[in-house]
PDB file of C-alpha atoms in Angstrom:
ATOM      1  CA  MET A   1      46.407  29.350   0.844  1.00 47.00           C
ATOM      2  CA  PRO A   2      47.193  31.750   4.227  1.00 56.00           C
ATOM      3  CA  ASN A   3      44.902  30.508   7.287  1.00 60.00           C
ATOM      4  CA  LYS A   4      44.130  26.905   5.749  1.00 57.00           C
ATOM      5  CA  PRO A   5      45.586  24.064   7.565  1.00 57.00           C
ATOM      6  CA  ASP A   6      46.392  22.597   4.195  1.00 58.00           C
ATOM      7  CA  THR A   7      48.225  24.912   2.099  1.00 61.00           C
ATOM      8  CA  PHE A   8      47.296  22.369  -0.981  1.00 63.00           C
ATOM      9  CA  GLY A   9      45.216  20.434  -2.204  1.00 69.00           C
ATOM     10  CA  ILE A  10      41.625  20.191  -3.680  1.00 76.00           C
ATOM     11  CA  LYS A  11      38.858  23.062  -3.525  1.00 81.00           C
ATOM     12  CA  PHE A  12      35.583  21.872  -2.712  1.00 82.00           C
ATOM     13  CA  TRP A  13      32.282  24.061  -2.862  1.00 88.00           C
ATOM     14  CA  LEU A  14      29.741  22.378  -0.663  1.00 86.00           C
ATOM     15  CA  ALA A  15      26.202  23.357   0.661  1.00 89.00           C
ATOM     16  CA  ALA A  16      25.363  21.884   3.939  1.00 88.00           C
ATOM     17  CA  ASP A  17      21.788  21.407   6.207  1.00 87.00           C
ATOM     18  CA  VAL A  18      21.669  22.790   9.544  1.00 87.00           C
ATOM     19  CA  ASP A  19      19.199  20.516  11.433  1.00 86.00           C
ATOM     20  CA  SER A  20      21.716  17.396  10.253  1.00 85.00           C
ATOM     21  CA  LYS A  21      25.354  19.114   9.135  1.00 84.00           C
ATOM     22  CA  TYR A  22      25.244  16.771   6.282  1.00 84.00           C
ATOM     23  CA  MET A  23      26.558  17.636   2.970  1.00 86.00           C
ATOM     24  CA  LEU A  24      23.494  18.434   0.654  1.00 89.00           C
ATOM     25  CA  ASN A  25      25.570  19.443  -2.472  1.00 90.00           C
ATOM     26  CA  GLY A  26      28.734  19.772  -3.439  1.00 89.00           C
ATOM     27  CA  PHE A  27      31.504  19.919  -6.515  1.00 90.00           C
ATOM     28  CA  PRO A  28      35.148  20.932  -6.988  1.00 88.00           C
ATOM     29  CA  TYR A  29      36.351  24.326  -8.072  1.00 88.00           C
ATOM     30  CA  LEU A  30      37.929  23.179 -11.321  1.00 88.00           C
ATOM     31  CA  GLY A  31      39.344  26.916 -12.156  1.00 88.00           C
ATOM     32  CA  LYS A  32      37.428  29.198 -15.107  1.00 89.00           C
ATOM     33  CA  ASP A  33      34.357  27.378 -15.962  1.00 88.00           C
ATOM     34  CA  ALA A  34      33.707  28.422 -19.563  1.00 89.00           C
ATOM     35  CA  SER A  35      29.444  28.017 -18.907  1.00 90.00           C
ATOM     36  CA  ARG A  36      29.552  30.863 -16.220  1.00 92.00           C
ATOM     37  CA  PRO A  37      27.795  33.986 -17.903  1.00 92.00           C
ATOM     38  CA  ALA A  38      30.308  36.756 -18.291  1.00 90.00           C
ATOM     39  CA  THR A  39      28.271  38.883 -16.574  1.00 90.00           C
ATOM     40  CA  GLN A  40      28.066  36.695 -13.124  1.00 93.00           C
ATOM     41  CA  ARG A  41      30.464  36.449 -10.495  1.00 92.00           C
ATOM     42  CA  LEU A  42      32.094  33.087  -9.463  1.00 93.00           C
ATOM     43  CA  GLY A  43      30.526  33.002  -6.078  1.00 92.00           C
ATOM     44  CA  GLU A  44      26.689  33.810  -7.483  1.00 95.00           C
ATOM     45  CA  ASN A  45      27.337  31.082  -9.979  1.00 95.00           C
ATOM     46  CA  VAL A  46      28.227  28.790  -7.507  1.00 94.00           C
ATOM     47  CA  VAL A  47      25.023  29.216  -5.141  1.00 95.00           C
ATOM     48  CA  LEU A  48      22.817  28.898  -7.758  1.00 95.00           C
ATOM     49  CA  ARG A  49      24.633  25.564  -8.771  1.00 94.00           C
ATOM     50  CA  LEU A  50      24.694  24.668  -5.714  1.00 93.00           C
ATOM     51  CA  VAL A  51      20.958  24.973  -4.880  1.00 94.00           C
ATOM     52  CA  GLU A  52      19.367  24.046  -7.950  1.00 94.00           C
ATOM     53  CA  PRO A  53      17.528  21.202  -6.117  1.00 93.00           C
ATOM     54  CA  PHE A  54      16.418  23.216  -3.475  1.00 92.00           C
ATOM     55  CA  VAL A  55      15.038  26.329  -4.832  1.00 93.00           C
ATOM     56  CA  GLY A  56      10.773  27.390  -5.521  1.00 92.00           C
ATOM     57  CA  LYS A  57      10.402  25.761  -1.809  1.00 90.00           C
ATOM     58  CA  GLY A  58      10.279  28.562   0.366  1.00 90.00           C
ATOM     59  CA  ARG A  59      13.897  27.697   1.962  1.00 91.00           C
ATOM     60  CA  ASN A  60      16.688  29.843   2.960  1.00 92.00           C
ATOM     61  CA  ILE A  61      20.183  29.625   1.823  1.00 93.00           C
ATOM     62  CA  THR A  62      23.044  31.244   4.272  1.00 93.00           C
ATOM     63  CA  THR A  63      26.097  32.558   2.480  1.00 92.00           C
ATOM     64  CA  ASP A  64      29.496  34.029   3.880  1.00 91.00           C
ATOM     65  CA  ASN A  65      30.698  37.155   2.241  1.00 91.00           C
ATOM     66  CA  PHE A  66      32.114  35.386  -0.449  1.00 91.00           C
ATOM     67  CA  PHE A  67      28.951  34.534  -1.921  1.00 93.00           C
ATOM     68  CA  THR A  68      26.800  37.605  -0.447  1.00 94.00           C
ATOM     69  CA  SER A  69      25.830  40.128  -3.215  1.00 94.00           C
ATOM     70  CA  LEU A  70      22.495  42.025  -4.513  1.00 94.00           C
ATOM     71  CA  PRO A  71      22.445  39.921  -7.669  1.00 94.00           C
ATOM     72  CA  LEU A  72      22.364  36.844  -6.059  1.00 95.00           C
ATOM     73  CA  ALA A  73      20.164  37.834  -3.725  1.00 96.00           C
ATOM     74  CA  LYS A  74      17.318  38.979  -6.968  1.00 96.00           C
ATOM     75  CA  ALA A  75      18.239  35.837  -8.512  1.00 96.00           C
ATOM     76  CA  LEU A  76      17.036  34.061  -5.439  1.00 96.00           C
ATOM     77  CA  LEU A  77      13.535  35.971  -4.808  1.00 96.00           C
ATOM     78  CA  ALA A  78      12.855  35.519  -8.028  1.00 96.00           C
ATOM     79  CA  LYS A  79      12.751  31.741  -7.622  1.00 96.00           C
ATOM     80  CA  ASN A  80      10.868  31.571  -4.221  1.00 95.00           C
ATOM     81  CA  THR A  81      14.320  31.725  -2.181  1.00 95.00           C
ATOM     82  CA  ASN A  82      15.341  33.773   0.818  1.00 95.00           C
ATOM     83  CA  LEU A  83      19.179  34.723   1.298  1.00 95.00           C
ATOM     84  CA  VAL A  84      20.831  36.063   4.443  1.00 95.00           C
ATOM     85  CA  GLY A  85      24.389  36.707   4.310  1.00 94.00           C
ATOM     86  CA  THR A  86      27.230  38.552   5.216  1.00 94.00           C
ATOM     87  CA  MET A  87      28.680  41.157   2.887  1.00 94.00           C
ATOM     88  CA  LYS A  88      32.200  42.929   3.162  1.00 90.00           C
ATOM     89  CA  ARG A  89      31.253  47.079   3.716  1.00 82.00           C
ATOM     90  CA  ASN A  90      33.512  48.143   0.656  1.00 84.00           C
ATOM     91  CA  LYS A  91      31.280  46.083  -2.123  1.00 86.00           C
ATOM     92  CA  ARG A  92      30.420  48.657  -4.899  1.00 85.00           C
ATOM     93  CA  GLU A  93      27.063  47.956  -4.758  1.00 87.00           C
ATOM     94  CA  LEU A  94      26.466  49.218  -1.155  1.00 88.00           C
ATOM     95  CA  PRO A  95      25.840  52.803  -0.187  1.00 88.00           C
ATOM     96  CA  PRO A  96      28.435  54.951   1.465  1.00 87.00           C
ATOM     97  CA  SER A  97      27.129  55.029   4.448  1.00 84.00           C
ATOM     98  CA  VAL A  98      27.810  51.841   5.291  1.00 86.00           C
ATOM     99  CA  GLN A  99      31.720  52.622   5.027  1.00 83.00           C
ATOM    100  CA  GLY A 100      32.289  54.332   8.322  1.00 81.00           C
ATOM    101  CA  ARG A 101      31.722  53.144  12.481  1.00 84.00           C
ATOM    102  CA  SER A 102      29.388  53.836  14.529  1.00 86.00           C
ATOM    103  CA  GLU A 103      28.573  53.887  18.111  1.00 90.00           C
ATOM    104  CA  LEU A 104      29.421  50.441  19.887  1.00 91.00           C
ATOM    105  CA  PHE A 105      26.287  47.517  19.563  1.00 92.00           C
ATOM    106  CA  SER A 106      24.329  50.208  17.244  1.00 92.00           C
ATOM    107  CA  THR A 107      22.634  48.747  14.605  1.00 93.00           C
ATOM    108  CA  MET A 108      21.859  50.230  10.970  1.00 93.00           C
ATOM    109  CA  VAL A 109      19.211  49.297   8.657  1.00 94.00           C
ATOM    110  CA  LEU A 110      18.699  50.141   5.125  1.00 93.00           C
ATOM    111  CA  LYS A 111      15.873  48.600   2.882  1.00 93.00           C
ATOM    112  CA  SER A 112      15.336  48.393  -0.792  1.00 89.00           C
ATOM    113  CA  ASP A 113      12.767  46.622  -2.106  1.00 88.00           C
ATOM    114  CA  GLN A 114      12.251  43.124  -0.554  1.00 92.00           C
ATOM    115  CA  MET A 115      16.165  43.394   1.006  1.00 95.00           C
ATOM    116  CA  VAL A 116      17.231  44.518   4.833  1.00 96.00           C
ATOM    117  CA  LEU A 117      20.588  45.178   4.800  1.00 95.00           C
ATOM    118  CA  SER A 118      21.626  45.449   8.840  1.00 95.00           C
ATOM    119  CA  VAL A 119      24.830  46.941   9.810  1.00 94.00           C
ATOM    120  CA  TYR A 120      25.792  45.734  13.465  1.00 94.00           C
ATOM    121  CA  GLN A 121      29.162  47.702  14.984  1.00 92.00           C
ATOM    122  CA  CYS A 122      30.205  44.488  17.335  1.00 91.00           C
ATOM    123  CA  LYS A 123      33.507  45.731  17.888  1.00 91.00           C
ATOM    124  CA  PRO A 124      35.026  49.230  18.131  1.00 90.00           C
ATOM    125  CA  ARG A 125      37.104  48.643  15.120  1.00 87.00           C
ATOM    126  CA  ARG A 126      34.660  46.179  13.306  1.00 89.00           C
ATOM    127  CA  ASN A 127      31.354  45.852  12.187  1.00 90.00           C
ATOM    128  CA  VAL A 128      29.028  43.034  10.920  1.00 93.00           C
ATOM    129  CA  THR A 129      26.876  43.599   7.382  1.00 95.00           C
ATOM    130  CA  ILE A 130      24.162  41.130   6.933  1.00 96.00           C
ATOM    131  CA  LEU A 131      21.865  41.293   3.553  1.00 96.00           C
ATOM    132  CA  SER A 132      18.826  39.488   4.176  1.00 97.00           C
ATOM    133  CA  THR A 133      15.718  38.837   1.892  1.00 96.00           C
ATOM    134  CA  GLN A 134      13.931  36.605   4.900  1.00 95.00           C
ATOM    135  CA  HIS A 135      13.714  39.915   7.220  1.00 94.00           C
ATOM    136  CA  GLN A 136      11.743  42.838   6.117  1.00 90.00           C
ATOM    137  CA  HIS A 137      11.597  44.299   9.846  1.00 90.00           C
ATOM    138  CA  VAL A 138      14.588  43.821  12.008  1.00 94.00           C
ATOM    139  CA  ALA A 139      14.196  43.092  15.588  1.00 93.00           C
ATOM    140  CA  ILE A 140      17.143  44.463  17.960  1.00 94.00           C
ATOM    141  CA  SER A 141      17.938  42.358  21.215  1.00 91.00           C
ATOM    142  CA  THR A 142      17.123  44.122  24.461  1.00 90.00           C
ATOM    143  CA  GLU A 143      20.586  42.366  25.779  1.00 92.00           C
ATOM    144  CA  ARG A 144      23.497  44.278  26.529  1.00 92.00           C
ATOM    145  CA  LYS A 145      25.269  43.984  23.105  1.00 93.00           C
ATOM    146  CA  LYS A 146      22.031  45.041  21.685  1.00 94.00           C
ATOM    147  CA  LYS A 147      22.364  42.251  18.644  1.00 94.00           C
ATOM    148  CA  PRO A 148      20.249  42.947  15.775  1.00 96.00           C
ATOM    149  CA  GLU A 149      17.856  39.215  14.235  1.00 95.00           C
ATOM    150  CA  THR A 150      19.431  39.233  11.592  1.00 95.00           C
ATOM    151  CA  VAL A 151      23.073  38.667  13.253  1.00 95.00           C
ATOM    152  CA  GLU A 152      21.615  35.961  16.066  1.00 94.00           C
ATOM    153  CA  TYR A 153      19.881  34.569  12.792  1.00 94.00           C
ATOM    154  CA  TYR A 154      23.270  33.991  10.448  1.00 93.00           C
ATOM    155  CA  SER A 155      25.108  32.822  13.855  1.00 91.00           C
ATOM    156  CA  HIS A 156      22.423  30.095  14.053  1.00 90.00           C
ATOM    157  CA  SER A 157      22.276  28.949  10.624  1.00 89.00           C
ATOM    158  CA  LYS A 158      25.878  28.585  10.310  1.00 88.00           C
ATOM    159  CA  VAL A 159      26.442  25.851  12.258  1.00 84.00           C
ATOM    160  CA  GLY A 160      26.062  23.501   9.868  1.00 79.00           C
ATOM    161  CA  VAL A 161      28.618  24.878   8.315  1.00 79.00           C
ATOM    162  CA  ASP A 162      31.011  24.761  11.216  1.00 81.00           C
ATOM    163  CA  VAL A 163      30.096  21.528  12.241  1.00 83.00           C
ATOM    164  CA  LEU A 164      30.359  19.779   8.645  1.00 79.00           C
ATOM    165  CA  ASP A 165      34.037  21.846   8.285  1.00 77.00           C
ATOM    166  CA  GLN A 166      35.321  20.178  11.660  1.00 79.00           C
ATOM    167  CA  MET A 167      34.297  16.733  10.722  1.00 77.00           C
ATOM    168  CA  ALA A 168      36.065  17.020   7.098  1.00 72.00           C
ATOM    169  CA  ARG A 169      39.011  18.656   9.071  1.00 71.00           C
ATOM    170  CA  GLN A 170      39.701  15.539  11.325  1.00 71.00           C
ATOM    171  CA  TYR A 171      39.515  13.119   8.369  1.00 65.00           C
ATOM    172  CA  SER A 172      41.368  15.318   5.522  1.00 54.00           C
ATOM    173  CA  VAL A 173      44.511  13.463   3.971  1.00 55.00           C
ATOM    174  CA  LYS A 174      47.772  14.667   5.282  1.00 53.00           C
ATOM    175  CA  ASP A 175      50.359  12.158   4.280  1.00 49.00           C
ATOM    176  CA  GLY A 176      49.511  10.731   0.957  1.00 42.00           C
ATOM    177  CA  PRO A 177      50.493  12.857  -2.308  1.00 38.00           C
ATOM    178  CA  LEU A 178      46.602  14.433  -2.143  1.00 36.00           C
ATOM    179  CA  LEU A 179      46.080  17.175   0.778  1.00 36.00           C
ATOM    180  CA  SER A 180      42.508  18.003   0.344  1.00 38.00           C
ATOM    181  CA  PHE A 181      40.650  20.902   2.199  1.00 40.00           C
ATOM    182  CA  ILE A 182      37.108  21.936   1.924  1.00 43.00           C
ATOM    183  CA  ASN A 183      37.036  26.434   1.096  1.00 43.00           C
ATOM    184  CA  ARG A 184      33.469  27.489   0.919  1.00 48.00           C
ATOM    185  CA  TRP A 185      30.389  27.305   2.036  1.00 51.00           C
ATOM    186  CA  ILE A 186      26.741  27.730   1.821  1.00 58.00           C
ATOM    187  CA  SER A 187      24.509  26.434   4.727  1.00 62.00           C
ATOM    188  CA  LEU A 188      20.796  25.717   3.834  1.00 60.00           C
ATOM    189  CA  PRO A 189      18.503  25.472   6.620  1.00 58.00           C
ATOM    190  CA  THR A 190      15.518  23.019   6.220  1.00 47.00           C
ATOM    191  CA  MET A 191      12.772  25.433   6.836  1.00 45.00           C
ATOM    192  CA  PRO A 192      10.110  25.471   4.804  1.00 42.00           C
ATOM    193  CA  GLY A 193       7.349  28.317   4.038  1.00 42.00           C
ATOM    194  CA  CYS A 194       9.912  30.906   4.709  1.00 42.00           C
ATOM    195  CA  CYS A 195       9.342  32.637   1.275  1.00 43.00           C
ATOM    196  CA  THR A 196       6.258  34.697   0.784  1.00 39.00           C
ATOM    197  CA  GLY A 197       3.822  32.399  -0.920  1.00 40.00           C
ATOM    198  CA  ALA A 198       4.819  29.075   0.082  1.00 39.00           C
ATOM    199  CA  ALA A 199       2.866  26.425   1.405  1.00 37.00           C
TER     200      ALA A 199
END
């Protein structure tokens, strides 16, 4: 795999806690899963399996662009769980207005039902697209870069994943016949009461 320090190994799907930085749940990727419904994407299936013990408790799930999708956001909302995650701007489910570029440090906010899509132009040729079911209104920072609240929340909540990744890499097996690496992450902040109706 390009961009990975270990080119061979076992791929693991892991959920990490934002506060403690510990792994909460995980399982290895074993190839095609016959139990996955044909209409469900791999990323959606992985997230729903990893967060099964934590849904229905008003928590928030933070995912990267491999996992984030509108069907996943709807499935988690139905289980009283919010989603905040980055999305690739060329996904089919996104409107064409997201494809283009905007003025530097500008934010476009689109809303549909309980989902908010914020597109932040962070660099001249790159924007950050974040889907959120947690934020119903997106506040914009008054700093020079004018970051939206969704981008700041995402950056804060993915820290658990980054620290866990660093710890896993430090103890990677490199000399033996098995080279292991951790491929994808889901961050699970321990924030009770972030969903509507949670205690």
